[in-house]
Amino acid sequence: MSTNTTDVSYTANLPWPFAEDQQEFQYSVNVEPARITRKTAAGEWGTRIVDLGGEDYVHIMNERRRILDADPSRVQILPGMMPACWDLLMYYLRDLSLTYPDIMHLEEDGDRVHWKNDVLLTDQVFAVGDENSLPCDPMSFLGREIPDDLLLVKERGGQMYFDAGLVTFAAAWSVTFDAGMSFREIHAPVPGLTRDGVTSRAEQFLMRMPPDKVYRRANWTLSASGSRKLDISLEELPEWGQDIPRLLANKDFGNLHLRIELEHFIRLPMSGAVTFSIRTFMASLAEIRTIPAWREQLARILSATPEDIATYKGIADYRHEAAAWLLHP
Ligand code: HEM
């Protein structure tokens, strides 16, 4: 695989976040079983938990590693969460070696593990539970192998808490700020989510999730990523805060990006913690405009999204213009 991303299709594996006949958008507990292939107007997605993204994989992993090296605070592990981090690492390494047997290899002999990733050239022997046998903590080790942001949620006193996370591609939030918060606190600012019961239904769903099933949901927003900027976390606000105003001033709507988060929920078998992984996909409006079914549906949904949700997503000021551009460039 090369790091050249200029001739890559970003629509073929895009997890299109809207149902075929969907006309408008509302928040809901939109979860469904994972590992089920979905065909779209441009390709398909969803067969695997981890989508390496073909040519994009090396580019994303270089970006992930650069950010982690520059800002260690993107990894937050609260006291008592290390066993869950090992659980997370082993779950994903096993899944990867089964899903990508040509390039990912795992050998286990009791607690002794040998991991090889032929694309990133990782070759690591370690002992499960022994942090000194890895170059970093187990969550960081995994985060340097796969493109997903990783969050761990644990139940305490009848509520779910965000107690560990490795997040380099947050869409305008901050892992240092949110780590340690309850599920209800995190979602309190999302308009209508608590009032309409979505937060409590989602929390109940996570609490009751059995260990042998994997679920997923998709979320979306728009961002200005002329250079495919994945890191639009609050930590980096000075770097990207002017991107959208600049793009709007130039009426450069083709360079707006639909930013889709494909999230997977897994209850880990040993610790009982719940993972919440977030894989960020992006495609420009210029790319989306080439696919008639998508162009028309996105334009409709951008126009019909309720004002409070549009404001929360940060798209209220320009969504109608973006919709018009999609239909009549
Ligand atoms: C079924 C489960 C879940 C549902 C239905 C849900 C729903 C939502 C929704 C609707 C938003 C607003 C996003 C937007 O419009 O851009 C949101 C944001 C967010 N959610 Fe969830 N969520 C779920 C699970 C989780 C879990 C397990 C975590 C882990 C801690 C989490 C952490 C967050 C964070 C950090 C944000 C961004 C908050 C911000 O903007 O400050 N969510 N969620």
Tab-separated table of C-alpha atoms and ligand atoms in Angstrom:
chain	number	residue	atom	x	y	z
A	1	MET	CA	0.000	0.000	0.000
A	2	SER	CA	1.273	3.473	-0.749
A	3	THR	CA	0.820	6.735	1.122
A	4	ASN	CA	-0.307	8.507	-2.028
A	5	THR	CA	-3.950	9.457	-1.436
A	6	THR	CA	-4.581	11.604	-4.493
A	7	ASP	CA	-6.154	8.924	-6.715
A	8	VAL	CA	-8.114	7.139	-4.005
A	9	SER	CA	-11.904	6.753	-4.126
A	10	TYR	CA	-13.403	7.962	-0.871
A	11	THR	CA	-16.926	6.930	-1.769
A	12	ALA	CA	-16.528	3.172	-2.451
A	13	ASN	CA	-16.418	2.213	1.259
A	14	LEU	CA	-18.298	5.236	2.629
A	15	PRO	CA	-20.837	4.140	5.279
A	16	TRP	CA	-23.671	6.234	3.881
A	17	PRO	CA	-25.507	7.189	7.093
A	18	PHE	CA	-29.047	7.545	5.708
A	19	ALA	CA	-31.656	4.879	4.916
A	20	GLU	CA	-32.628	4.589	1.239
A	21	ASP	CA	-35.969	6.362	1.602
A	22	GLN	CA	-34.932	8.796	4.370
A	23	GLN	CA	-36.114	12.383	3.783
A	24	GLU	CA	-35.147	14.128	7.012
A	25	PHE	CA	-32.930	13.705	10.036
A	26	GLN	CA	-33.683	13.342	13.758
A	27	TYR	CA	-31.567	11.938	16.569
A	28	SER	CA	-32.541	8.401	17.620
A	29	VAL	CA	-31.041	5.243	19.143
A	30	ASN	CA	-29.968	4.179	15.658
A	31	VAL	CA	-28.131	0.979	16.568
A	32	GLU	CA	-28.088	-2.240	14.541
A	33	PRO	CA	-26.104	-5.491	14.564
A	34	ALA	CA	-22.610	-5.099	13.091
A	35	ARG	CA	-20.625	-7.167	10.561
A	36	ILE	CA	-23.467	-7.013	8.038
A	37	THR	CA	-22.586	-5.812	4.548
A	38	ARG	CA	-24.569	-2.832	3.279
A	39	LYS	CA	-24.661	-2.005	-0.415
A	40	THR	CA	-24.745	1.681	-1.290
A	41	ALA	CA	-25.099	3.749	-4.459
A	42	ALA	CA	-21.275	3.835	-4.717
A	43	GLY	CA	-20.072	0.539	-3.241
A	44	GLU	CA	-20.472	-1.231	0.096
A	45	TRP	CA	-19.411	-1.078	3.750
A	46	GLY	CA	-19.835	-2.794	7.097
A	47	THR	CA	-18.574	-6.344	6.485
A	48	ARG	CA	-15.818	-5.969	9.093
A	49	ILE	CA	-15.497	-4.232	12.445
A	50	VAL	CA	-12.230	-2.562	11.442
A	51	ASP	CA	-12.136	-1.043	7.956
A	52	LEU	CA	-8.502	-0.428	7.052
A	53	GLY	CA	-9.644	1.719	4.153
A	54	GLY	CA	-7.231	0.378	1.535
A	55	GLU	CA	-4.800	3.039	0.355
A	56	ASP	CA	-5.960	5.397	3.088
A	57	TYR	CA	-4.730	3.149	5.926
A	58	VAL	CA	-1.079	4.218	5.933
A	59	HIS	CA	-2.019	7.882	5.620
A	60	ILE	CA	-4.422	7.681	8.581
A	61	MET	CA	-1.957	5.732	10.746
A	62	ASN	CA	0.850	8.222	10.065
A	63	GLU	CA	-1.495	10.970	11.180
A	64	ARG	CA	-2.588	9.027	14.300
A	65	ARG	CA	1.025	8.317	15.340
A	66	ARG	CA	2.135	11.910	14.683
A	67	ILE	CA	-0.660	13.267	16.908
A	68	LEU	CA	-0.031	10.756	19.710
A	69	ASP	CA	3.695	11.576	19.704
A	70	ALA	CA	2.997	15.321	19.797
A	71	ASP	CA	0.187	15.238	22.376
A	72	PRO	CA	0.194	12.342	24.880
A	73	SER	CA	-2.925	13.784	26.564
A	74	ARG	CA	-5.011	12.301	23.707
A	75	VAL	CA	-4.804	9.054	25.695
A	76	GLN	CA	-6.721	9.106	28.977
A	77	ILE	CA	-6.836	5.990	31.161
A	78	LEU	CA	-8.508	6.415	34.536
A	79	PRO	CA	-7.347	4.341	37.540
A	80	GLY	CA	-8.562	0.748	37.416
A	81	MET	CA	-9.066	0.680	33.637
A	82	MET	CA	-5.848	-1.078	32.617
A	83	PRO	CA	-7.423	-4.612	32.649
A	84	ALA	CA	-10.142	-3.333	30.279
A	85	CYS	CA	-7.419	-1.890	28.013
A	86	TRP	CA	-5.747	-5.318	27.777
A	87	ASP	CA	-9.144	-6.862	27.097
A	88	LEU	CA	-9.659	-4.310	24.304
A	89	LEU	CA	-6.248	-4.976	22.782
A	90	MET	CA	-6.674	-8.747	22.708
A	91	TYR	CA	-10.248	-8.573	21.339
A	92	TYR	CA	-9.172	-6.417	18.414
A	93	LEU	CA	-5.901	-8.240	17.638
A	94	ARG	CA	-7.807	-11.541	17.475
A	95	ASP	CA	-10.467	-9.962	15.270
A	96	LEU	CA	-7.866	-8.394	12.960
A	97	SER	CA	-5.911	-11.620	12.495
A	98	LEU	CA	-9.127	-13.448	11.527
A	99	THR	CA	-10.381	-10.632	9.285
A	100	TYR	CA	-7.091	-9.844	7.520
A	101	PRO	CA	-5.122	-13.146	7.650
A	102	ASP	CA	-2.881	-12.084	4.732
A	103	ILE	CA	-1.422	-9.062	6.512
A	104	MET	CA	-2.177	-9.398	10.256
A	105	HIS	CA	-0.821	-12.324	12.278
A	106	LEU	CA	-1.402	-13.305	15.902
A	107	GLU	CA	0.155	-16.219	17.751
A	108	GLU	CA	-0.907	-16.909	21.327
A	109	ASP	CA	0.779	-19.276	23.754
A	110	GLY	CA	-0.849	-18.791	27.143
A	111	ASP	CA	-0.195	-15.146	28.053
A	112	ARG	CA	2.669	-14.869	25.563
A	113	VAL	CA	1.616	-13.133	22.337
A	114	HIS	CA	3.344	-12.500	19.017
A	115	TRP	CA	1.734	-9.810	16.841
A	116	LYS	CA	2.749	-8.926	13.283
A	117	ASN	CA	1.284	-6.308	10.994
A	118	ASP	CA	2.861	-6.606	7.527
A	119	VAL	CA	1.640	-3.201	6.321
A	120	LEU	CA	2.917	-1.070	9.214
A	121	LEU	CA	5.820	-3.516	9.807
A	122	THR	CA	4.956	-4.066	13.474
A	123	ASP	CA	6.569	-7.173	14.961
A	124	GLN	CA	5.993	-7.361	18.720
A	125	VAL	CA	6.205	-10.107	21.305
A	126	PHE	CA	4.535	-9.307	24.631
A	127	ALA	CA	2.963	-10.818	27.737
A	128	VAL	CA	-0.715	-10.018	28.374
A	129	GLY	CA	-0.978	-7.892	31.533
A	130	ASP	CA	2.703	-6.895	31.571
A	131	GLU	CA	2.917	-3.254	30.480
A	132	ASN	CA	6.730	-3.403	30.461
A	133	SER	CA	6.582	-5.913	27.612
A	134	LEU	CA	5.019	-3.299	25.268
A	135	PRO	CA	6.537	0.006	24.128
A	136	CYS	CA	3.425	1.804	25.478
A	137	ASP	CA	0.151	1.027	27.279
A	138	PRO	CA	-2.104	-1.576	25.574
A	139	MET	CA	-4.691	0.973	24.389
A	140	SER	CA	-1.993	3.071	22.705
A	141	PHE	CA	-0.491	-0.047	21.142
A	142	LEU	CA	-3.842	-0.832	19.522
A	143	GLY	CA	-4.450	2.800	18.560
A	144	ARG	CA	-1.166	2.760	16.624
A	145	GLU	CA	-2.354	-0.270	14.606
A	146	ILE	CA	-5.940	0.628	13.665
A	147	PRO	CA	-7.580	3.825	12.384
A	148	ASP	CA	-10.438	3.898	14.916
A	149	ASP	CA	-10.617	6.211	17.908
A	150	LEU	CA	-11.119	4.027	20.983
A	151	LEU	CA	-13.363	4.759	23.973
A	152	LEU	CA	-14.112	2.508	26.941
A	153	VAL	CA	-17.262	2.879	29.004
A	154	LYS	CA	-17.746	1.240	32.404
A	155	GLU	CA	-20.817	0.892	34.603
A	156	ARG	CA	-20.592	2.346	38.118
A	157	GLY	CA	-23.540	2.786	40.487
A	158	GLY	CA	-26.140	2.291	37.756
A	159	GLN	CA	-24.594	4.737	35.260
A	160	MET	CA	-22.139	4.414	32.386
A	161	TYR	CA	-18.874	6.397	32.615
A	162	PHE	CA	-16.322	7.235	29.932
A	163	ASP	CA	-13.275	5.981	31.824
A	164	ALA	CA	-10.621	5.469	29.142
A	165	GLY	CA	-10.039	6.729	25.633
A	166	LEU	CA	-7.580	7.258	22.818
A	167	VAL	CA	-8.988	9.944	20.561
A	168	THR	CA	-7.116	11.806	17.828
A	169	PHE	CA	-9.960	12.533	15.377
A	170	ALA	CA	-12.725	13.978	17.596
A	171	ALA	CA	-15.317	16.083	15.752
A	172	ALA	CA	-15.099	19.275	17.826
A	173	TRP	CA	-14.862	17.717	21.286
A	174	SER	CA	-11.977	16.907	23.598
A	175	VAL	CA	-11.003	13.600	25.196
A	176	THR	CA	-9.186	15.358	28.061
A	177	PHE	CA	-12.358	17.297	28.851
A	178	ASP	CA	-14.832	14.396	28.471
A	179	ALA	CA	-12.853	11.532	30.079
A	180	GLY	CA	-14.305	10.585	33.464
A	181	MET	CA	-17.727	12.076	32.633
A	182	SER	CA	-20.935	10.061	32.771
A	183	PHE	CA	-22.817	9.099	29.617
A	184	ARG	CA	-25.608	11.490	30.671
A	185	GLU	CA	-23.235	14.428	31.261
A	186	ILE	CA	-21.538	13.923	27.871
A	187	HIS	CA	-24.822	13.915	25.994
A	188	ALA	CA	-26.541	16.686	28.001
A	189	PRO	CA	-25.561	19.461	25.500
A	190	VAL	CA	-26.929	17.542	22.480
A	191	PRO	CA	-30.282	19.231	21.686
A	192	GLY	CA	-33.345	17.176	22.594
A	193	LEU	CA	-31.365	14.008	23.316
A	194	THR	CA	-32.130	13.872	27.041
A	195	ARG	CA	-35.626	15.440	26.784
A	196	ASP	CA	-36.753	12.922	24.156
A	197	GLY	CA	-35.425	9.942	26.142
A	198	VAL	CA	-32.754	9.012	23.581
A	199	THR	CA	-29.933	9.315	26.145
A	200	SER	CA	-31.575	7.020	28.686
A	201	ARG	CA	-32.648	4.455	26.066
A	202	ALA	CA	-29.113	4.427	24.621
A	203	GLU	CA	-27.613	3.998	28.102
A	204	GLN	CA	-30.023	1.146	28.898
A	205	PHE	CA	-29.109	-0.497	25.604
A	206	LEU	CA	-25.388	-0.337	26.439
A	207	MET	CA	-25.925	-1.664	29.974
A	208	ARG	CA	-27.903	-4.667	28.730
A	209	MET	CA	-25.615	-5.477	25.810
A	210	PRO	CA	-24.586	-9.164	25.845
A	211	PRO	CA	-20.888	-10.061	25.478
A	212	ASP	CA	-21.253	-12.119	22.301
A	213	LYS	CA	-22.845	-9.498	20.027
A	214	VAL	CA	-21.387	-6.469	18.233
A	215	TYR	CA	-23.509	-3.443	17.324
A	216	ARG	CA	-22.919	-0.295	15.306
A	217	ARG	CA	-24.360	3.141	14.561
A	218	ALA	CA	-23.472	5.948	12.181
A	219	ASN	CA	-23.343	9.670	12.876
A	220	TRP	CA	-22.594	12.542	10.478
A	221	THR	CA	-21.696	16.193	10.158
A	222	LEU	CA	-20.001	18.516	7.671
A	223	SER	CA	-16.459	19.797	7.975
A	224	ALA	CA	-14.120	21.887	5.864
A	225	SER	CA	-11.261	19.596	5.073
A	226	GLY	CA	-9.631	20.665	1.843
A	227	SER	CA	-6.595	18.690	2.972
A	228	ARG	CA	-8.702	15.849	4.456
A	229	LYS	CA	-8.062	17.068	7.985
A	230	LEU	CA	-9.026	14.281	10.382
A	231	ASP	CA	-8.007	16.037	13.575
A	232	ILE	CA	-10.686	18.617	14.290
A	233	SER	CA	-10.602	18.131	18.049
A	234	LEU	CA	-11.034	21.110	20.374
A	235	GLU	CA	-7.313	20.876	21.209
A	236	GLU	CA	-6.561	21.861	17.602
A	237	LEU	CA	-9.233	24.577	17.247
A	238	PRO	CA	-6.699	27.313	16.346
A	239	GLU	CA	-5.566	25.091	13.442
A	240	TRP	CA	-8.979	24.499	11.867
A	241	GLY	CA	-11.353	27.132	13.304
A	242	GLN	CA	-11.028	29.389	10.235
A	243	ASP	CA	-11.337	26.597	7.628
A	244	ILE	CA	-15.105	26.868	7.165
A	245	PRO	CA	-15.300	30.706	7.128
A	246	ARG	CA	-12.472	30.728	4.533
A	247	LEU	CA	-14.175	28.090	2.415
A	248	LEU	CA	-17.531	29.894	2.580
A	249	ALA	CA	-15.937	33.215	1.676
A	250	ASN	CA	-14.603	31.532	-1.480
A	251	LYS	CA	-17.948	29.740	-2.123
A	252	ASP	CA	-15.823	26.608	-2.346
A	253	PHE	CA	-18.647	24.188	-1.471
A	254	GLY	CA	-17.069	21.285	-3.344
A	255	ASN	CA	-14.379	21.182	-0.672
A	256	LEU	CA	-16.838	20.852	2.198
A	257	HIS	CA	-16.689	17.277	3.449
A	258	LEU	CA	-19.400	14.965	4.683
A	259	ARG	CA	-17.797	13.529	7.801
A	260	ILE	CA	-19.242	10.188	8.877
A	261	GLU	CA	-18.474	8.379	12.108
A	262	LEU	CA	-19.038	4.641	12.066
A	263	GLU	CA	-19.208	3.539	15.693
A	264	HIS	CA	-18.986	-0.026	17.003
A	265	PHE	CA	-20.156	-1.203	20.435
A	266	ILE	CA	-18.668	-4.361	21.950
A	267	ARG	CA	-18.929	-5.676	25.503
A	268	LEU	CA	-15.474	-7.023	26.265
A	269	PRO	CA	-15.482	-10.619	27.499
A	270	MET	CA	-13.068	-10.408	30.487
A	271	SER	CA	-13.629	-6.963	32.041
A	272	GLY	CA	-17.275	-6.376	31.045
A	273	ALA	CA	-16.351	-2.845	29.853
A	274	VAL	CA	-18.078	-1.615	26.706
A	275	THR	CA	-15.976	-0.346	23.794
A	276	PHE	CA	-17.170	2.495	21.672
A	277	SER	CA	-14.880	2.743	18.647
A	278	ILE	CA	-15.219	5.575	16.158
A	279	ARG	CA	-13.954	5.266	12.585
A	280	THR	CA	-14.077	8.568	10.734
A	281	PHE	CA	-14.768	8.577	6.981
A	282	MET	CA	-14.830	11.656	4.776
A	283	ALA	CA	-15.926	12.444	1.238
A	284	SER	CA	-16.056	15.902	-0.330
A	285	LEU	CA	-19.302	17.364	-1.641
A	286	ALA	CA	-17.594	17.384	-5.056
A	287	GLU	CA	-17.250	13.581	-4.811
A	288	ILE	CA	-20.782	13.123	-3.467
A	289	ARG	CA	-22.198	15.257	-6.271
A	290	THR	CA	-21.027	12.655	-8.784
A	291	ILE	CA	-23.511	10.130	-7.331
A	292	PRO	CA	-27.064	11.287	-8.148
A	293	ALA	CA	-28.896	9.357	-5.390
A	294	TRP	CA	-26.528	10.717	-2.723
A	295	ARG	CA	-26.474	14.244	-4.081
A	296	GLU	CA	-30.258	14.512	-3.956
A	297	GLN	CA	-30.689	12.834	-0.587
A	298	LEU	CA	-27.958	14.848	1.141
A	299	ALA	CA	-29.380	18.097	-0.244
A	300	ARG	CA	-32.843	17.158	1.068
A	301	ILE	CA	-31.558	16.140	4.495
A	302	LEU	CA	-29.339	19.210	4.891
A	303	SER	CA	-32.364	21.418	4.212
A	304	ALA	CA	-34.749	19.470	6.462
A	305	THR	CA	-32.529	19.001	9.542
A	306	PRO	CA	-34.168	20.797	12.508
A	307	GLU	CA	-32.546	24.139	13.328
A	308	ASP	CA	-31.338	23.139	16.836
A	309	ILE	CA	-29.583	20.019	15.508
A	310	ALA	CA	-28.064	22.002	12.627
A	311	THR	CA	-26.761	24.573	15.127
A	312	TYR	CA	-25.254	21.846	17.334
A	313	LYS	CA	-23.550	20.326	14.296
A	314	GLY	CA	-22.211	23.786	13.383
A	315	ILE	CA	-23.807	23.749	9.901
A	316	ALA	CA	-26.798	26.068	10.452
A	317	ASP	CA	-25.237	29.098	8.719
A	318	TYR	CA	-24.392	27.414	5.424
A	319	ARG	CA	-26.371	24.188	5.041
A	320	HIS	CA	-28.971	25.689	2.673
A	321	GLU	CA	-26.257	27.087	0.404
A	322	ALA	CA	-24.432	23.725	0.486
A	323	ALA	CA	-27.692	21.926	-0.426
A	324	ALA	CA	-28.296	24.322	-3.319
A	325	TRP	CA	-24.724	23.805	-4.567
A	326	LEU	CA	-25.204	20.027	-4.563
A	327	LEU	CA	-28.244	20.356	-6.826
A	328	HIS	CA	-27.195	23.339	-8.961
A	329	PRO	CA	-23.418	23.827	-8.786
B	1	HEM	C1	-26.481	4.122	21.349
B	1	HEM	C2	-25.544	4.856	21.879
B	1	HEM	C3	-25.326	6.323	21.591
B	1	HEM	C4	-26.138	7.257	21.001
B	1	HEM	C5	-27.538	7.062	20.422
B	1	HEM	C6	-25.403	8.513	20.997
B	1	HEM	C7	-25.862	9.700	20.478
B	1	HEM	C8	-25.116	10.842	20.296
B	1	HEM	C9	-25.498	11.982	19.515
B	1	HEM	C10	-26.824	12.114	18.762
B	1	HEM	C11	-24.513	12.890	19.569
B	1	HEM	C12	-24.461	14.251	18.830
B	1	HEM	C13	-23.615	14.100	17.605
B	1	HEM	C14	-23.825	15.089	16.466
B	1	HEM	O1	-24.932	15.388	16.060
B	1	HEM	O2	-22.811	15.512	15.894
B	1	HEM	C15	-23.471	12.319	20.387
B	1	HEM	C16	-22.270	12.936	20.686
B	1	HEM	C17	-21.302	12.361	21.465
B	1	HEM	N1	-21.321	11.109	22.028
B	1	HEM	FE1	-22.768	9.739	21.869
B	1	HEM	N2	-24.192	8.313	21.593
B	1	HEM	C18	-24.108	7.007	21.962
B	1	HEM	C19	-23.055	6.393	22.593
B	1	HEM	C20	-21.961	7.046	23.056
B	1	HEM	C21	-20.928	6.429	23.852
B	1	HEM	C22	-20.882	4.979	24.327
B	1	HEM	C23	-20.018	7.379	24.101
B	1	HEM	C24	-18.766	7.155	24.908
B	1	HEM	C25	-18.358	7.929	25.826
B	1	HEM	C26	-20.455	8.602	23.450
B	1	HEM	C27	-19.777	9.804	23.434
B	1	HEM	C28	-20.154	10.934	22.719
B	1	HEM	C29	-19.356	12.126	22.625
B	1	HEM	C30	-17.977	12.346	23.264
B	1	HEM	C31	-20.058	13.034	21.838
B	1	HEM	C32	-19.635	14.457	21.447
B	1	HEM	C33	-20.111	15.381	22.517
B	1	HEM	C34	-19.757	16.828	22.215
B	1	HEM	O3	-20.012	17.311	21.085
B	1	HEM	O4	-19.260	17.458	23.144
B	1	HEM	N3	-21.639	8.347	22.832
B	1	HEM	N4	-23.854	11.072	20.809
